[in-house]
Backbone as a printed PyTorch tensor [residue, N CA C, xyz], in Angstrom:
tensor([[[-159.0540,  -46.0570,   47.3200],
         [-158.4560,  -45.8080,   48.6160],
         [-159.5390,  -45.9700,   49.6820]],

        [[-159.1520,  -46.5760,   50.7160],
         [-159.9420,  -47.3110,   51.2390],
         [-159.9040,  -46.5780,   52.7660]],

        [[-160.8160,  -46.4740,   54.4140],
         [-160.7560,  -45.4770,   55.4190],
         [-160.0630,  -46.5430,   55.8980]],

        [[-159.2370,  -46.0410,   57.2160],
         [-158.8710,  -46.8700,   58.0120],
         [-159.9940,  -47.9930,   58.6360]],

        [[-159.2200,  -49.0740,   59.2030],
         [-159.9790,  -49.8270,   60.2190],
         [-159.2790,  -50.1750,   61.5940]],

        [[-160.2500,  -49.8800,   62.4040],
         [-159.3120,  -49.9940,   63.9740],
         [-158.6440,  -51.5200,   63.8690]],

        [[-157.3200,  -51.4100,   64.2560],
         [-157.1810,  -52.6680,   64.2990],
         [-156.9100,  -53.5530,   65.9780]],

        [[-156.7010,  -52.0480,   67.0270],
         [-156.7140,  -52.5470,   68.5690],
         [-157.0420,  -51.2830,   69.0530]],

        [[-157.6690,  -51.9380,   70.4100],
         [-158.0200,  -50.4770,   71.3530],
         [-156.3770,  -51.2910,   72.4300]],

        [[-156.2440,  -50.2930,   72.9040],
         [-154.3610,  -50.6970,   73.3970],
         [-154.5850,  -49.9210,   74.7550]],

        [[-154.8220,  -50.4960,   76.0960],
         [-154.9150,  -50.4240,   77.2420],
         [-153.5340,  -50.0710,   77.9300]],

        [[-153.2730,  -48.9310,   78.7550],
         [-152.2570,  -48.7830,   79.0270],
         [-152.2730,  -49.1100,   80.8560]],

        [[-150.9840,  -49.9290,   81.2850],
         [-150.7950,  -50.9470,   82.5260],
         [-149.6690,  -51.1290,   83.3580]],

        [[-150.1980,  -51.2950,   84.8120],
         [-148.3960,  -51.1560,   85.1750],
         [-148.0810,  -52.5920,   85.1160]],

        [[-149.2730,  -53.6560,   84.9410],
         [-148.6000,  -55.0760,   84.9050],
         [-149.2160,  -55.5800,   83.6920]],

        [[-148.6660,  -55.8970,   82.6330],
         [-149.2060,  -56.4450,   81.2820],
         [-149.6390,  -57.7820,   81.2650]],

        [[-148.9250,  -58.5060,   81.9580],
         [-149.3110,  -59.7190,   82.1090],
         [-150.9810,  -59.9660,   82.9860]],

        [[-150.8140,  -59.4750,   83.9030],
         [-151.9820,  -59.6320,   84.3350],
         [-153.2630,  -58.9470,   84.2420]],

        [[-153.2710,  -58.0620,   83.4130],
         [-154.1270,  -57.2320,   82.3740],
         [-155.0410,  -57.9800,   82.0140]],

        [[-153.5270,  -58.9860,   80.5520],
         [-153.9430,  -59.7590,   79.4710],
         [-153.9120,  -61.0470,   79.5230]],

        [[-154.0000,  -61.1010,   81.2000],
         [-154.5840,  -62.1410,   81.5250],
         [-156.3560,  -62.1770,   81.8510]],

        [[-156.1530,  -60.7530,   83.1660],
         [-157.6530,  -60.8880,   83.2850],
         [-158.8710,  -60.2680,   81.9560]],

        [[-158.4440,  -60.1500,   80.8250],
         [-159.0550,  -60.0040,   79.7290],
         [-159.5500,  -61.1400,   78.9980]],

        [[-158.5210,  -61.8620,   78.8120],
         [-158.4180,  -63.1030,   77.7810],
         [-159.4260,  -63.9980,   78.4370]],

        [[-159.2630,  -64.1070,   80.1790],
         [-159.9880,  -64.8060,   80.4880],
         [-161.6570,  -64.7910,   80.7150]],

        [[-161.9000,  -63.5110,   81.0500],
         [-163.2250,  -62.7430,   81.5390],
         [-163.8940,  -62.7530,   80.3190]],

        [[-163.3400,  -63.1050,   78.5510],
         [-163.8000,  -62.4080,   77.1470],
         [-163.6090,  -64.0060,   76.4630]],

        [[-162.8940,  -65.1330,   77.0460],
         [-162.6360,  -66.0100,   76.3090],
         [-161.8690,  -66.3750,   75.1920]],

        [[-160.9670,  -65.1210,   74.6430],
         [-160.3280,  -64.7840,   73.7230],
         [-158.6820,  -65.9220,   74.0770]],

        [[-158.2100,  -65.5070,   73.1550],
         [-156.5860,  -65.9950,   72.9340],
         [-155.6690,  -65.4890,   72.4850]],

        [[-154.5520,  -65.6870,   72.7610],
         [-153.4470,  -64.5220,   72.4400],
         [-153.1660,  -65.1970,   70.8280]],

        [[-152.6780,  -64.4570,   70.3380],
         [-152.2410,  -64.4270,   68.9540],
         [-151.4710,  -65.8010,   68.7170]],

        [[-152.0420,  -66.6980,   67.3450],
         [-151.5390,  -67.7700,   67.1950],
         [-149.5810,  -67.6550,   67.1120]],

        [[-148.9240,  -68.5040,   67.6990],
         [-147.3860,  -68.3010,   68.2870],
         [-147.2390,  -67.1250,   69.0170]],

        [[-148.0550,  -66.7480,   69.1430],
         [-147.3370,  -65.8070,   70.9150],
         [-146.7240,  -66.7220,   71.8090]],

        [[-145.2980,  -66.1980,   72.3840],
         [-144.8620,  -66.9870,   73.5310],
         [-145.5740,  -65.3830,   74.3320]],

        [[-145.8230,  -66.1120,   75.6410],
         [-146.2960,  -65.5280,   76.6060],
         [-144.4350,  -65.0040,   76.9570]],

        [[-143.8280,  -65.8430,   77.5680],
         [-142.7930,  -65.4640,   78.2470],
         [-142.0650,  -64.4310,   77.9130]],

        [[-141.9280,  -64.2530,   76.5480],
         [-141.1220,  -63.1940,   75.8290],
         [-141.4010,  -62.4660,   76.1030]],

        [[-142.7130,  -61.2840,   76.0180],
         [-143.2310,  -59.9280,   76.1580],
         [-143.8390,  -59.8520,   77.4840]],

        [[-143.2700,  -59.1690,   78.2470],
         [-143.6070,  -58.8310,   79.7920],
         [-144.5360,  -57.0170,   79.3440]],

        [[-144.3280,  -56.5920,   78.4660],
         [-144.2040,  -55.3270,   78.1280],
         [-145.5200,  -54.8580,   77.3130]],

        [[-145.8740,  -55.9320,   76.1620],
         [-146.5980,  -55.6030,   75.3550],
         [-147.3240,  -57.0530,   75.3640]],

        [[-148.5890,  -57.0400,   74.9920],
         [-149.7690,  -57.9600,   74.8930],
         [-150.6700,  -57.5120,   74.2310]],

        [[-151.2230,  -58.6230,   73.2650],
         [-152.5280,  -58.6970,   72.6300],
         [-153.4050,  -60.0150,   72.8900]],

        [[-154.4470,  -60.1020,   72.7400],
         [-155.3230,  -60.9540,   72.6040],
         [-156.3490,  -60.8210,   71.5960]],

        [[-157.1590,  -62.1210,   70.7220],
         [-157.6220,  -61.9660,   69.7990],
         [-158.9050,  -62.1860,   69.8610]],

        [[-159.9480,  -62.0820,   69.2170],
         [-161.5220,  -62.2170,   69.6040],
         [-161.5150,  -62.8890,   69.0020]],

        [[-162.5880,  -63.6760,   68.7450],
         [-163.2850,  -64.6180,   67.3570],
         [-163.5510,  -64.0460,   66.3480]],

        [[-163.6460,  -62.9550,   66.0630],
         [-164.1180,  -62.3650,   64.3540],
         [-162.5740,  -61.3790,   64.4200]],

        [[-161.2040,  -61.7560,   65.0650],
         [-160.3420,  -60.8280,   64.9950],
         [-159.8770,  -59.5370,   65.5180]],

        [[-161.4340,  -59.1670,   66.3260],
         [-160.9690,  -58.0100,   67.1030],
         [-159.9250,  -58.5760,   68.1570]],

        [[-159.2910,  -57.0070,   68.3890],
         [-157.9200,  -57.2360,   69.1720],
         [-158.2040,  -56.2730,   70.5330]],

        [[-157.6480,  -56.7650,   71.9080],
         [-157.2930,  -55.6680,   72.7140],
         [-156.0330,  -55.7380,   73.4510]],

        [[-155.1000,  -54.8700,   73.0280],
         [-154.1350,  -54.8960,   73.3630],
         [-153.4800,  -53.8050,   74.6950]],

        [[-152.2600,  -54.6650,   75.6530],
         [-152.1270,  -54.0130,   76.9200],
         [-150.5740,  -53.2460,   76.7990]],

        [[-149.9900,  -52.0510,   77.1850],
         [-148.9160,  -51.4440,   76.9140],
         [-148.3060,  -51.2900,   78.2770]],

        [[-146.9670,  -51.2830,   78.3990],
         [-146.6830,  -51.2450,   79.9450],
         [-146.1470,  -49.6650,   80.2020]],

        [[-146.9140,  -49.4830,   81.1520],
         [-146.4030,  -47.8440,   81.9250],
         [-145.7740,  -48.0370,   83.5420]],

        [[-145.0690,  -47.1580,   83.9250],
         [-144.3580,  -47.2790,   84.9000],
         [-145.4630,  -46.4730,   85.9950]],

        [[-146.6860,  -45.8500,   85.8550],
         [-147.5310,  -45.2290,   86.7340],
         [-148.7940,  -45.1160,   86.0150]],

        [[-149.9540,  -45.2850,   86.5780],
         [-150.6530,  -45.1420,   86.0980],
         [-152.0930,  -44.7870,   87.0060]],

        [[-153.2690,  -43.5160,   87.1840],
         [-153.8870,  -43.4010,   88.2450],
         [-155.5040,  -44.3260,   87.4220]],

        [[-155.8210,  -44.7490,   88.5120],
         [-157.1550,  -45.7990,   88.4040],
         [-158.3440,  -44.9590,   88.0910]],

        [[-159.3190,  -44.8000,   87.1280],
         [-160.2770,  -43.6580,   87.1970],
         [-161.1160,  -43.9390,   88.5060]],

        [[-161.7960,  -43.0440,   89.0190],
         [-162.5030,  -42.9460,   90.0020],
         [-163.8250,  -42.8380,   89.5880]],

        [[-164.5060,  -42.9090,   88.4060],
         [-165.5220,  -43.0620,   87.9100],
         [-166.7920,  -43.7770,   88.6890]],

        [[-167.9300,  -42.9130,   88.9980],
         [-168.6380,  -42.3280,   88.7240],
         [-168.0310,  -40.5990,   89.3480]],

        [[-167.1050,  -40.7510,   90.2360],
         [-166.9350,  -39.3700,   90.3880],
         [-165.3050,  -38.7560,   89.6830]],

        [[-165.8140,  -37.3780,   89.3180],
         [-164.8590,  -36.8920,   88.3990],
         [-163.3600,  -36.4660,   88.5270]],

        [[-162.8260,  -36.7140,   89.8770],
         [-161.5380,  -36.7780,   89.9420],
         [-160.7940,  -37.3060,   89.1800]],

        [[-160.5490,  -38.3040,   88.6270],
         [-159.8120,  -38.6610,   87.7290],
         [-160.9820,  -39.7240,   86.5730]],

        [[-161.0630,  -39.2960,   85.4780],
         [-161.8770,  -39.3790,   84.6730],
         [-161.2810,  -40.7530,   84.0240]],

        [[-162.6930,  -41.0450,   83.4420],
         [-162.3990,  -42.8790,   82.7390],
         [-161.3860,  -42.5200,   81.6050]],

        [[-162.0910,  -41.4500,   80.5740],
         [-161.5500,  -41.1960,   79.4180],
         [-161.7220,  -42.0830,   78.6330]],

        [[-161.7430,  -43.3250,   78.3970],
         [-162.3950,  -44.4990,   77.6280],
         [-163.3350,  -45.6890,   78.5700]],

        [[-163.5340,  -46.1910,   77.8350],
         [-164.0350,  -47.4180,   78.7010],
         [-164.8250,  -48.4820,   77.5090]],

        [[-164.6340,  -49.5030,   77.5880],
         [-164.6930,  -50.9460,   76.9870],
         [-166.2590,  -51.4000,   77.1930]],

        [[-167.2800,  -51.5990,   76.0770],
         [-168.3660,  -52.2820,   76.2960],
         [-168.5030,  -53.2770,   75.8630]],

        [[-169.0000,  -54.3910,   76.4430],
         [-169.2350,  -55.4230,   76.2370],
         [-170.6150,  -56.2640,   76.3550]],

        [[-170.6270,  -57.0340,   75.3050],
         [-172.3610,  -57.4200,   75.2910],
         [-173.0310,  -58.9120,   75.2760]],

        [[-173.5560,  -59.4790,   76.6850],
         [-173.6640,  -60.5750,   76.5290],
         [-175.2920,  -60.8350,   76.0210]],

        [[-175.4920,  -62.4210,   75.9780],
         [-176.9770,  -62.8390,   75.6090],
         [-178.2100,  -62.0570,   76.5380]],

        [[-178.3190,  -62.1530,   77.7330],
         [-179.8160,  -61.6740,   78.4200],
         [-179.1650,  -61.6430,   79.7680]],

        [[-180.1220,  -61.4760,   80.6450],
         [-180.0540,  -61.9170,   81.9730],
         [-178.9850,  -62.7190,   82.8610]],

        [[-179.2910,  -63.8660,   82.2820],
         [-178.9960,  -64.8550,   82.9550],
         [-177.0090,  -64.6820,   82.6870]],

        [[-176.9080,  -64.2410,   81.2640],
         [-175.5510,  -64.2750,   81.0000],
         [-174.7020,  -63.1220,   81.6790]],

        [[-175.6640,  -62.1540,   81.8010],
         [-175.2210,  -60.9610,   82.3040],
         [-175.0860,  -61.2650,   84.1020]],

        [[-175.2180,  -62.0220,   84.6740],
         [-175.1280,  -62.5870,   86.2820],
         [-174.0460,  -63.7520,   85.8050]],

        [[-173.7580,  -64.6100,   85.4300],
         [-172.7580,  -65.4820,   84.7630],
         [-171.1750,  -64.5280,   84.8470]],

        [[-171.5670,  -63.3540,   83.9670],
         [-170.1260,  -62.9510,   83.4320],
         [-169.7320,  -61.8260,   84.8590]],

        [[-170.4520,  -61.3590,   85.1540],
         [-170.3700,  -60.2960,   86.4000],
         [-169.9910,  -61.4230,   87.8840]],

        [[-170.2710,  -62.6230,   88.2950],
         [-169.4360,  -63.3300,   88.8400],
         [-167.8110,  -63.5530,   88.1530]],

        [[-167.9630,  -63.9220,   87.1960],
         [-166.3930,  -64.1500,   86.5580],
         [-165.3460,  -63.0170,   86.9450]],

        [[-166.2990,  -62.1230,   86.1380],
         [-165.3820,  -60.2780,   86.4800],
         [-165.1750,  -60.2170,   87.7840]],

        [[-165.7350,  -60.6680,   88.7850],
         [-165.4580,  -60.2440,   90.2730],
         [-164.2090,  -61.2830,   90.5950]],

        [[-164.8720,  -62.5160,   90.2990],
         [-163.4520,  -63.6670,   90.2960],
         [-162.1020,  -63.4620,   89.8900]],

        [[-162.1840,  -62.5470,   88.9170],
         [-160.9170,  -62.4200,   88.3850],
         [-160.3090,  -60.7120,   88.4230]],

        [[-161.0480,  -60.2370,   89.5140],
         [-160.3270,  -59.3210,   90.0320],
         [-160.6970,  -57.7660,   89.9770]],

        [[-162.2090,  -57.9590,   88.8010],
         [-162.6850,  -56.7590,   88.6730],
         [-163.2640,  -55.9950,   90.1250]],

        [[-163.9620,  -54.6300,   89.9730],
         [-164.2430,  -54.1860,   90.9820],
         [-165.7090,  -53.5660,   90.4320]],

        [[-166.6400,  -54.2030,   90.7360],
         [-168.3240,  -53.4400,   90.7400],
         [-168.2300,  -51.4140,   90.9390]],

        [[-168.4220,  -51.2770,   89.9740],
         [-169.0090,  -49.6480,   90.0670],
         [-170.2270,  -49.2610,   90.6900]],

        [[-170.9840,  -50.0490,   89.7700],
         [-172.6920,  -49.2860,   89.2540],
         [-173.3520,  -50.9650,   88.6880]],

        [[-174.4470,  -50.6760,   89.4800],
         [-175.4490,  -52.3060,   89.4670],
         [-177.0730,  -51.3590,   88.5930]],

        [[-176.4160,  -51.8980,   87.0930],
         [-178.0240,  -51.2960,   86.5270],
         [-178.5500,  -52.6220,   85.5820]],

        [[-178.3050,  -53.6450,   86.2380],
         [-179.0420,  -54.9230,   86.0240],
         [-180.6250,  -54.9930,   85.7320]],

        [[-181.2300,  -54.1780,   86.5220],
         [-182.6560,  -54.6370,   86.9480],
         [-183.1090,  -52.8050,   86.0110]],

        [[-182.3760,  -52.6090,   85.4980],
         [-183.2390,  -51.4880,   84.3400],
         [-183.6650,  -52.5590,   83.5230]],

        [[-185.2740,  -51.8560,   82.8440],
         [-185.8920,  -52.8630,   81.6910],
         [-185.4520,  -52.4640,   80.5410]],

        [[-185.2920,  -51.4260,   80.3320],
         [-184.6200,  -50.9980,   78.9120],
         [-183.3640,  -51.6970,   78.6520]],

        [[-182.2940,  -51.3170,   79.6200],
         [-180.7900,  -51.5110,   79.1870],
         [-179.7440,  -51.7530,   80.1460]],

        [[-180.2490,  -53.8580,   80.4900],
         [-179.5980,  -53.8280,   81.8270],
         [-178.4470,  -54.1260,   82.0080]],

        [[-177.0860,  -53.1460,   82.6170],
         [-176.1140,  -53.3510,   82.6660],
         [-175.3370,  -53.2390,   83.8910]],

        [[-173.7160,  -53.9940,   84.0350],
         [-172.9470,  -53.5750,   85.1020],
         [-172.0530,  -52.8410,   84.8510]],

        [[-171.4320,  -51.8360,   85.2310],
         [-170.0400,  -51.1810,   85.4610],
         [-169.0480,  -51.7920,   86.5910]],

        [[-168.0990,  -51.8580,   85.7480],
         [-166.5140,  -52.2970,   86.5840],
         [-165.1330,  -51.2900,   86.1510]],

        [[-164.4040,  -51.5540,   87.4020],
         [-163.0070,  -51.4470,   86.9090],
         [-162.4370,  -52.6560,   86.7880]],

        [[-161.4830,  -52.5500,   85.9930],
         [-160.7140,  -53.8110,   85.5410],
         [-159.5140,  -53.7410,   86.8550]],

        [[-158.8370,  -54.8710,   87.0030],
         [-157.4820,  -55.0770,   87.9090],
         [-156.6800,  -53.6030,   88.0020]],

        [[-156.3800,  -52.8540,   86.5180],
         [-155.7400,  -51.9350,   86.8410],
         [-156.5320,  -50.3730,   86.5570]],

        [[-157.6030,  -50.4900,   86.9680],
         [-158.5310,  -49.4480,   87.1220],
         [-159.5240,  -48.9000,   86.2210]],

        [[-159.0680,  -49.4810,   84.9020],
         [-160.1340,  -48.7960,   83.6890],
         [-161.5280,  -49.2450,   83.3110]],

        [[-162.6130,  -48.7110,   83.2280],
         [-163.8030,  -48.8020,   83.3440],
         [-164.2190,  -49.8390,   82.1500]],

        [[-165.4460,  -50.6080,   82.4330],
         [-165.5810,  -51.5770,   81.3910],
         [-167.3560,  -51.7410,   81.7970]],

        [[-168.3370,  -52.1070,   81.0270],
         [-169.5070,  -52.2930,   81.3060],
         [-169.6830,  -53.6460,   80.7580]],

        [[-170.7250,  -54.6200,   81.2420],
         [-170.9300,  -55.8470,   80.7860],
         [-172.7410,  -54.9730,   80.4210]],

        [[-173.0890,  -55.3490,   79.0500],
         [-174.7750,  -55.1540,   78.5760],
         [-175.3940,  -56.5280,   78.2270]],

        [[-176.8770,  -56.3680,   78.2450],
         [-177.5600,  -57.1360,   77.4400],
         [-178.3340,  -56.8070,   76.3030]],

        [[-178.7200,  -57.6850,   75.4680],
         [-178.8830,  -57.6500,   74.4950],
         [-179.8880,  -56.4380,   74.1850]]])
């Protein structure tokens, strides 16, 4: 008998589509081989290259964390890890392009340089380097 394995972290959204849009695109990923897009307004996944999944759920309200301050708390948040430098200024243009919102600029730490964002519908996400 074998432990579980995560099989999605499942983002909850008042617009699914454009979630798992600005995911797929910002991560390079693809929605599940025969997904029609058109069908599911409601529910979305997208797939990584080694199979990880992140999937978007539709809610009728939902409040944006306010993170770094504690009014309404992240409660999760998504890390993500590119090559060095150079990739980490690359993907933090994209994220802004596609709708993210800059938190926290800790680029220029030597240890562990990273950005904080909210995504389109408010949930916290960090881009790292290696």
């Amino acid at each position: 008998m074998g432990y579980p394995r995560l099989r999605s972290t499942v983002l909850d959204t008042t617009d699914v589509p454009l979630l798992a849009e600005f995911y797929r695109r910002l991560l390079g990923w693809s929605y599940p081989e025969g997904f029609d897009i058109d069908e599911f307004t409601d529910w979305r996944s997208i797939v990584g290259p080694s199979g990880e999944r992140l999937s978007f759920q539709q809610v009728d309200e939902l409040a944006a964390t306010t993170w770094p301050d504690a009014e309404v708390p992240q409660q999760l948040h998504l890390d993500f890890q590119v090559e060095d430098r150079t990739d980490l200024e690359v993907n933090h243009q994209r994220a802004l392009e596609l709708g993210a919102v800059a938190r926290s600029d800790q680029s220029e730490d030597p240890e562990e340089p990273l950005r904080v964002y909210a995504d389109p519908a408010g949930h916290t996400f960090c881009l790292f380097t290696r």
